[in-house]
Short mmCIF file of C-alpha atoms in Angstrom, two decimals:
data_model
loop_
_atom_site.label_atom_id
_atom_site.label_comp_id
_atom_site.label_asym_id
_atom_site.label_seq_id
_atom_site.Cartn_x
_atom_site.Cartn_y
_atom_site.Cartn_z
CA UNK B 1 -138.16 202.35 -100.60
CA UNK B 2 -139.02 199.96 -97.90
CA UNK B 3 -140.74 201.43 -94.72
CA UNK B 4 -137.55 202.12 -92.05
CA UNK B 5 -138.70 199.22 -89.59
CA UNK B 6 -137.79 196.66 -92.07
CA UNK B 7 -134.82 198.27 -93.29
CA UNK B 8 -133.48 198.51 -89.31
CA UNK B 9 -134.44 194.86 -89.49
CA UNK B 10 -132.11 194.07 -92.56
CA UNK B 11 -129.58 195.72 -90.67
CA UNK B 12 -129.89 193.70 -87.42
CA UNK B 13 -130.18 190.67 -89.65
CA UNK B 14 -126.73 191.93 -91.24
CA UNK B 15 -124.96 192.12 -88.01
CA UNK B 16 -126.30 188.81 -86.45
CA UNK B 17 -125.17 187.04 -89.32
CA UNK B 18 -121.64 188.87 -89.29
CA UNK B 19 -121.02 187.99 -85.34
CA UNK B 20 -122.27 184.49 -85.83
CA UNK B 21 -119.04 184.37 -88.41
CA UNK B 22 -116.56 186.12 -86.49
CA UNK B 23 -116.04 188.68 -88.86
CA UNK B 24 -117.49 191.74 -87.00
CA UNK B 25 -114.93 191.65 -83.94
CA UNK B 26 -112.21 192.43 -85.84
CA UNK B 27 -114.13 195.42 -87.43
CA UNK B 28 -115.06 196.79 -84.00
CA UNK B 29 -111.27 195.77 -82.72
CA UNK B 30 -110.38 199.12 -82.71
CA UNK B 31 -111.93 200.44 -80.00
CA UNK B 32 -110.62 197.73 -77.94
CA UNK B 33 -107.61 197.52 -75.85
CA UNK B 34 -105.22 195.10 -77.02
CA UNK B 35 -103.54 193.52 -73.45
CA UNK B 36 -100.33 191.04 -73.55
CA UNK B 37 -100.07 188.37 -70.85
CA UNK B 38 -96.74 186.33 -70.22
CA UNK B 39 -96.85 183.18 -68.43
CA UNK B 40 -94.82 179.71 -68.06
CA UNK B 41 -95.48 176.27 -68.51
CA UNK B 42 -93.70 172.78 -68.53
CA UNK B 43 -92.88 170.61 -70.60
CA UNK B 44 -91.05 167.83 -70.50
CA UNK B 45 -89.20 169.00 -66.99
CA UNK B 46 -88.33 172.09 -69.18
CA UNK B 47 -90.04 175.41 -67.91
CA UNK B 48 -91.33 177.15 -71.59
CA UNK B 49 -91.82 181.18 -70.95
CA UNK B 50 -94.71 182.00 -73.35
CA UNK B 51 -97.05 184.70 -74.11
CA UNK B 52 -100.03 185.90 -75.38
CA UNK B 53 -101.41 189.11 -76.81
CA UNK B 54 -105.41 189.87 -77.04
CA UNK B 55 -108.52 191.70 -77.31
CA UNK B 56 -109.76 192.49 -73.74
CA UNK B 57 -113.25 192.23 -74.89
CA UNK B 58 -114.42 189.96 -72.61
CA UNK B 59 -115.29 187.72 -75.27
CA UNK B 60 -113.69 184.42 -76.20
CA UNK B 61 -111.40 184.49 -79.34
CA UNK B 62 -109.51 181.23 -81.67
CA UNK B 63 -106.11 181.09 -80.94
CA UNK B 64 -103.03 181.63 -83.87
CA UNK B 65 -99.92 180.07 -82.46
CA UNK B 66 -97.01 181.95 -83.73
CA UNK B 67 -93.57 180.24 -84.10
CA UNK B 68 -90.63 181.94 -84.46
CA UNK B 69 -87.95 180.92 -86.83
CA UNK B 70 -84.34 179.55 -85.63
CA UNK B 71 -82.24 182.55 -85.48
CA UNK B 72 -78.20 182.18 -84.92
CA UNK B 73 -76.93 181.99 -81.53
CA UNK B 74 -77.08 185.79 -80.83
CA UNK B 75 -80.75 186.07 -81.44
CA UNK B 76 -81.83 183.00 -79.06
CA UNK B 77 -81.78 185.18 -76.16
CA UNK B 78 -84.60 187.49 -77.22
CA UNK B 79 -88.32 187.42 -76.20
CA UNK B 80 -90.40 184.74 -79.17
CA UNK B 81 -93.21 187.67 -79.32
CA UNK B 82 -90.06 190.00 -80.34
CA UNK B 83 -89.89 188.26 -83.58
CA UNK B 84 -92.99 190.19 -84.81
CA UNK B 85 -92.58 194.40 -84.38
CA UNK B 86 -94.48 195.63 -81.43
CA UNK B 87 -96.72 197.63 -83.10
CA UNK B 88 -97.36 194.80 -85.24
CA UNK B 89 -98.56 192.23 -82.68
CA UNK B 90 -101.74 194.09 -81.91
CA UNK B 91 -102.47 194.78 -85.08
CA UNK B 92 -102.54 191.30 -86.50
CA UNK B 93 -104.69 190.48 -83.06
CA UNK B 94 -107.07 192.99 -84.47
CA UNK B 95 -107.32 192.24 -87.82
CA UNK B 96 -107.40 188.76 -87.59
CA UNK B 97 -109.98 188.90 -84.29
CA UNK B 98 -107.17 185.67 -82.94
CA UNK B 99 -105.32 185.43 -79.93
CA UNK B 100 -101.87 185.93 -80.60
CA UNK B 101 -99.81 182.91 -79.03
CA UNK B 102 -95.94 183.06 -78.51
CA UNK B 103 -93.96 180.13 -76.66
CA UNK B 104 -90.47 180.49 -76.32
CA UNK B 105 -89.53 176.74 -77.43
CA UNK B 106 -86.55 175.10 -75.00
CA UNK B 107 -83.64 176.79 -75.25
CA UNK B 108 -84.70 179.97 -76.41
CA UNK B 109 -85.42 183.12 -74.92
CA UNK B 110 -85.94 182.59 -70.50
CA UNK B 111 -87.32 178.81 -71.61
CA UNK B 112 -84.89 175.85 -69.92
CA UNK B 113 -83.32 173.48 -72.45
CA UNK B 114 -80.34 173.18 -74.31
CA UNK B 115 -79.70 176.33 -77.65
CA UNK B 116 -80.83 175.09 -80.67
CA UNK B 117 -77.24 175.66 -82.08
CA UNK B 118 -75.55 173.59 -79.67
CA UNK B 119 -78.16 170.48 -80.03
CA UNK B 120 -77.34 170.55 -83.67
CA UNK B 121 -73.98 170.92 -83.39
CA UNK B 122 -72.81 168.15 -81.40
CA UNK B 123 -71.36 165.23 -83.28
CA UNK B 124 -72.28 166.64 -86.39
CA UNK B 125 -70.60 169.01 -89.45
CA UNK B 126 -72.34 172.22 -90.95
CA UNK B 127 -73.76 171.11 -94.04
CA UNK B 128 -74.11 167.44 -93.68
CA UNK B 129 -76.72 165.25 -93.53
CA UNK B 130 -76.11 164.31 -89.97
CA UNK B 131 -76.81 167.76 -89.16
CA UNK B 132 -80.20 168.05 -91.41
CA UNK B 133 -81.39 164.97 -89.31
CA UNK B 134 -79.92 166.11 -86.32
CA UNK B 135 -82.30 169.44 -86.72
CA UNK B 136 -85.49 167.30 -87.53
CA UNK B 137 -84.98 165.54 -84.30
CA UNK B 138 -84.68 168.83 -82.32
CA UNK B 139 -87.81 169.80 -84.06
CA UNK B 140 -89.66 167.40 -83.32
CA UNK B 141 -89.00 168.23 -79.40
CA UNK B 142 -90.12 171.35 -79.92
CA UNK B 143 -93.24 170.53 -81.53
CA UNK B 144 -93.85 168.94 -78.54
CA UNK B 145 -93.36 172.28 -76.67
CA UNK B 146 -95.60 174.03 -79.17
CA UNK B 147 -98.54 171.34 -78.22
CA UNK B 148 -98.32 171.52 -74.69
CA UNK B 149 -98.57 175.38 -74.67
CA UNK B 150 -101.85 174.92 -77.10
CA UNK B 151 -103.28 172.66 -74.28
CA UNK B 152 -102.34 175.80 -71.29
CA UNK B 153 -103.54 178.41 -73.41
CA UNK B 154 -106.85 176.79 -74.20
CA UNK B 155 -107.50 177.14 -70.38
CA UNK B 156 -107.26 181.08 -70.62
CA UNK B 157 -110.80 182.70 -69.80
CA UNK B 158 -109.92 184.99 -72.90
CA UNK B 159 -109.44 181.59 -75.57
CA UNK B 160 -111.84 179.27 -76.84
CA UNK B 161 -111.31 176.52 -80.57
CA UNK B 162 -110.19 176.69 -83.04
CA UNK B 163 -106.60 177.27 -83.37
CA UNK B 164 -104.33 177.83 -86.14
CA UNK B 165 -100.36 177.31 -86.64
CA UNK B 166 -98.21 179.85 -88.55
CA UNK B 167 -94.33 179.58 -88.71
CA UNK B 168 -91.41 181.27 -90.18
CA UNK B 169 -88.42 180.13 -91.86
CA UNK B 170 -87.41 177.16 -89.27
CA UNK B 171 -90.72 177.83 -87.51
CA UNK B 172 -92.73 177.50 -90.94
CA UNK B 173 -91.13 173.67 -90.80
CA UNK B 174 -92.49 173.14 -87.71
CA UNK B 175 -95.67 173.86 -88.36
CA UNK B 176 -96.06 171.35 -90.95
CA UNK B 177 -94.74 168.76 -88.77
CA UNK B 178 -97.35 170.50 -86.15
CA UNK B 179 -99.84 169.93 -89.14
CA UNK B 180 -99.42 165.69 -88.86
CA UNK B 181 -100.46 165.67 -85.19
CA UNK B 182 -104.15 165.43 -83.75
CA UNK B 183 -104.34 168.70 -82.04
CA UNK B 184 -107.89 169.41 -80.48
CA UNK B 185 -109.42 172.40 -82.48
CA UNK B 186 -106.78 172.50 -85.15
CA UNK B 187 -108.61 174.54 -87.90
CA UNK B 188 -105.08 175.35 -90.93
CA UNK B 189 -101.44 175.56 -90.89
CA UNK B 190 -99.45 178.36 -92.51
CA UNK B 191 -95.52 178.23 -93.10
CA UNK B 192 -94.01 181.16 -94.57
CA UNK B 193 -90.28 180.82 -96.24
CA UNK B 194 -90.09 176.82 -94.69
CA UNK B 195 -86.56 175.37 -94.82
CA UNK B 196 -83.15 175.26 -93.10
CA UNK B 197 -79.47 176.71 -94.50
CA UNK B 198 -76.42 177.45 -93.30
CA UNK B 199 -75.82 180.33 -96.07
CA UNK B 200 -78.21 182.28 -98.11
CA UNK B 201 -77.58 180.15 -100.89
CA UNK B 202 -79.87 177.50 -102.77
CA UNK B 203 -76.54 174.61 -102.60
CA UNK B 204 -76.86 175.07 -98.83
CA UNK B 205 -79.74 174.04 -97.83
CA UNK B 206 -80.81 171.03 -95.69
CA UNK B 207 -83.11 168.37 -97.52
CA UNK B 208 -83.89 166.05 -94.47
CA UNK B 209 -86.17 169.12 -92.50
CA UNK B 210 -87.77 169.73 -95.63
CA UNK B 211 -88.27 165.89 -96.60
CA UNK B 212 -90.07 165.67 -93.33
CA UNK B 213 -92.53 168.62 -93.36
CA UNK B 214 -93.76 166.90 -96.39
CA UNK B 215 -94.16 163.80 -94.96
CA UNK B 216 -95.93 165.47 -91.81
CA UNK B 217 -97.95 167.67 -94.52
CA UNK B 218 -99.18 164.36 -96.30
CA UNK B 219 -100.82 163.67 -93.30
CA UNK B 220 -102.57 167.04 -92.36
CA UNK B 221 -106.31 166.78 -92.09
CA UNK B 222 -106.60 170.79 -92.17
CA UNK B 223 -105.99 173.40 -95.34
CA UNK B 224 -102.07 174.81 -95.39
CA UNK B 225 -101.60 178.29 -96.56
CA UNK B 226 -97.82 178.80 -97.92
CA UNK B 227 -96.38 181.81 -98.64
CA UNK B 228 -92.26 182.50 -99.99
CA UNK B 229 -90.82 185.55 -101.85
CA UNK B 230 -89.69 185.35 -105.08
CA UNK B 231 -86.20 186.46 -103.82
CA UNK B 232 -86.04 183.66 -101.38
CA UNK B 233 -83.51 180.65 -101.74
CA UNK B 234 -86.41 178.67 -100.98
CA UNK B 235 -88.36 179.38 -103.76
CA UNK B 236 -87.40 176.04 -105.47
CA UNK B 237 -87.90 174.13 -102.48
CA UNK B 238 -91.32 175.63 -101.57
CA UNK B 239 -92.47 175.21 -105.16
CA UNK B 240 -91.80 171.34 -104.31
CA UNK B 241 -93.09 171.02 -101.46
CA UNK B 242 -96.18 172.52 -102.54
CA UNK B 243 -96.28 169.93 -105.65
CA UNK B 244 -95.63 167.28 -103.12
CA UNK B 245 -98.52 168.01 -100.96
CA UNK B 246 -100.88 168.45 -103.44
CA UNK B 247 -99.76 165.23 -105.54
CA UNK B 248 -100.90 163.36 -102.19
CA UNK B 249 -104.47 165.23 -102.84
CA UNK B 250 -103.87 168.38 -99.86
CA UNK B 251 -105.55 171.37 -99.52
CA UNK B 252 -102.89 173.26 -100.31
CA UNK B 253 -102.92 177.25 -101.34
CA UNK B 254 -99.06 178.38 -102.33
CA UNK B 255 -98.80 182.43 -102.68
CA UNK B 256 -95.14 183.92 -104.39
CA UNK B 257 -94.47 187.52 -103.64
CA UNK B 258 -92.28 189.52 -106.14
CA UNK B 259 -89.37 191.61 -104.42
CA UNK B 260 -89.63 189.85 -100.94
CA UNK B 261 -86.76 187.79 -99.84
CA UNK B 262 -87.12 185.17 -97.11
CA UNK B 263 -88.61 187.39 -94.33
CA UNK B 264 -92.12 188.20 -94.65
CA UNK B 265 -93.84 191.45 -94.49
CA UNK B 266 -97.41 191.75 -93.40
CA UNK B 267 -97.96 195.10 -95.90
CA UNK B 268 -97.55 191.62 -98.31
CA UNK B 269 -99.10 188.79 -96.89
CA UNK B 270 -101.72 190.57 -94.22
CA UNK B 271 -104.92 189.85 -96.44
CA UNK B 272 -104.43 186.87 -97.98
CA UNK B 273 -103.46 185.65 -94.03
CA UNK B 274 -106.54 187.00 -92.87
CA UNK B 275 -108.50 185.51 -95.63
CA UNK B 276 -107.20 181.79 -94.67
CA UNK B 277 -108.00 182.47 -91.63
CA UNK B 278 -111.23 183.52 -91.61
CA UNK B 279 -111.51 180.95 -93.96
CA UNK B 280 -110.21 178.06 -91.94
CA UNK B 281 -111.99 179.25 -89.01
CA UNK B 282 -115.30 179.36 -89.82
CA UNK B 283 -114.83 175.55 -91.12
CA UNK B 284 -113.66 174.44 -88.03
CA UNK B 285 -116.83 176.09 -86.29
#
């Protein structure tokens, strides 16, 4: 057995490797309080309320940008950090060792703007192509939200680069388009469930937003991680789109989950997330 001064130096040697990675914050996350600061920014003329949720370590952490999906008119009144369960927020800011980003894009939530339902709506027919372009465009402004509030967050004395995207459903669309712009520090994109419909059926659904995240995701320069349940409408579409992307040479890594419909569940997705992550992360170092 090797004397116990060496062995203490292995260790040491162990650990020093393992923070030089990133991956031993999250392992010591737990004893750390997890602290949630809201805050506002503008763009555009439009006052965006956002948020973020961290490790009050006094360290520095990447940033993951979370974007909501594009819930019915009901749901656009609710906080963006509400669409992830609140005991679930501080758990994926401790596993993943990220700050957890939320900005409320225009009309959602207490951000200015006009609803999402009522941009799409106006001149245009549920269903028809109008409307499918009329939803890129709105996307598009949004995006624009989405890269402003990188840019205010980055000034935090808690954040430092890289930073990754992750969307959901209408959100998971915008971070592709997200994925064709030349955001400082962008390390990977992941879009879970991406597309648009006006019923949970496959005959429903809009081509044009879908058409455009893969012309946005031809044009990526970081990995995209996408994830869809096998019980999704989207399945089809995602299997596609991931085709697409990697026909124009992408690093592309497509994950199907038996049983889960279109909403994701972190008991699911959790560790292969992490692992793109930590993946993406350490590439962008």
């Amino acid at each position: 057995m090797a004397p116990a001064h060496r062995r203490f130096s292995w260790l040491v040697s162990i650990v020093l490797v393992l923070l030089a990675s990133g991956q031993l914050p999250p392992l010591l996350a737990q004893d750390v309080a997890c602290k949630f600061e809201a805050f506002t920014y503008t763009n555009e003329g439009l006052t965006i309320r956002a948020g973020a949720f961290y490790l009050d370590d006094g360290q520095k952490h990447p940033v993951l940008v979370y974007n909501h999906g594009t819930p019915s008119s009901e749901g656009e009144g609710r906080p963006a950090w509400e669409s992830i369960g609140a005991g679930l927020r501080c758990q994926i800011v401790r596993e993943t060792g990220m700050v957890l980003f939320f900005a409320e894009r225009r009309g959602y939530g207490g951000s200015d703007g006009m609803s999402f339902q009522a941009y799409i709506s106006q001149g245009t027919r549920k269903g028809s192509s109008e409307r499918g372009t009329r939803i890129v465009e709105r996307l598009w402004q949004e995006a624009g939200d989405i890269e402003t509030g990188i840019q205010y967050v980055a000034n935090k004395p808690y954040v430092r680069p890289p930073v990754a995207i992750w969307g959901q459903s209408g959100g998971a669309v915008l971070a592709l388009l997200l994925s064709s712009r030349a955001i400082p520090g962008l390390a990977g994109v992941i879009a879970s469930g991406p597309g648009f419909g006006w019923e949970d059926r496959p005959d429903t659904l809009y081509g044009e937003p879908t058409a455009a995240a893969v012309e946005a995701g031809k044009k990526a320069q970081v990995p995209i991680l996408l994830t869809v349940g096998q019980n999704d409408v989207r399945l089809e579409m995602v299997r596609t789109m991931t085709q697409n992307l990697r026909d124009g040479g992408k690093d592309i890594t497509s994950i199907e989950y038996p049983g889960m419909g279109h909403s994701w569940s972190w008991s699911r997705i959790g560790s292969e997330v992490v692992k793109f992550l930590g993946r993406v992360v350490r590439i962008a170092r």
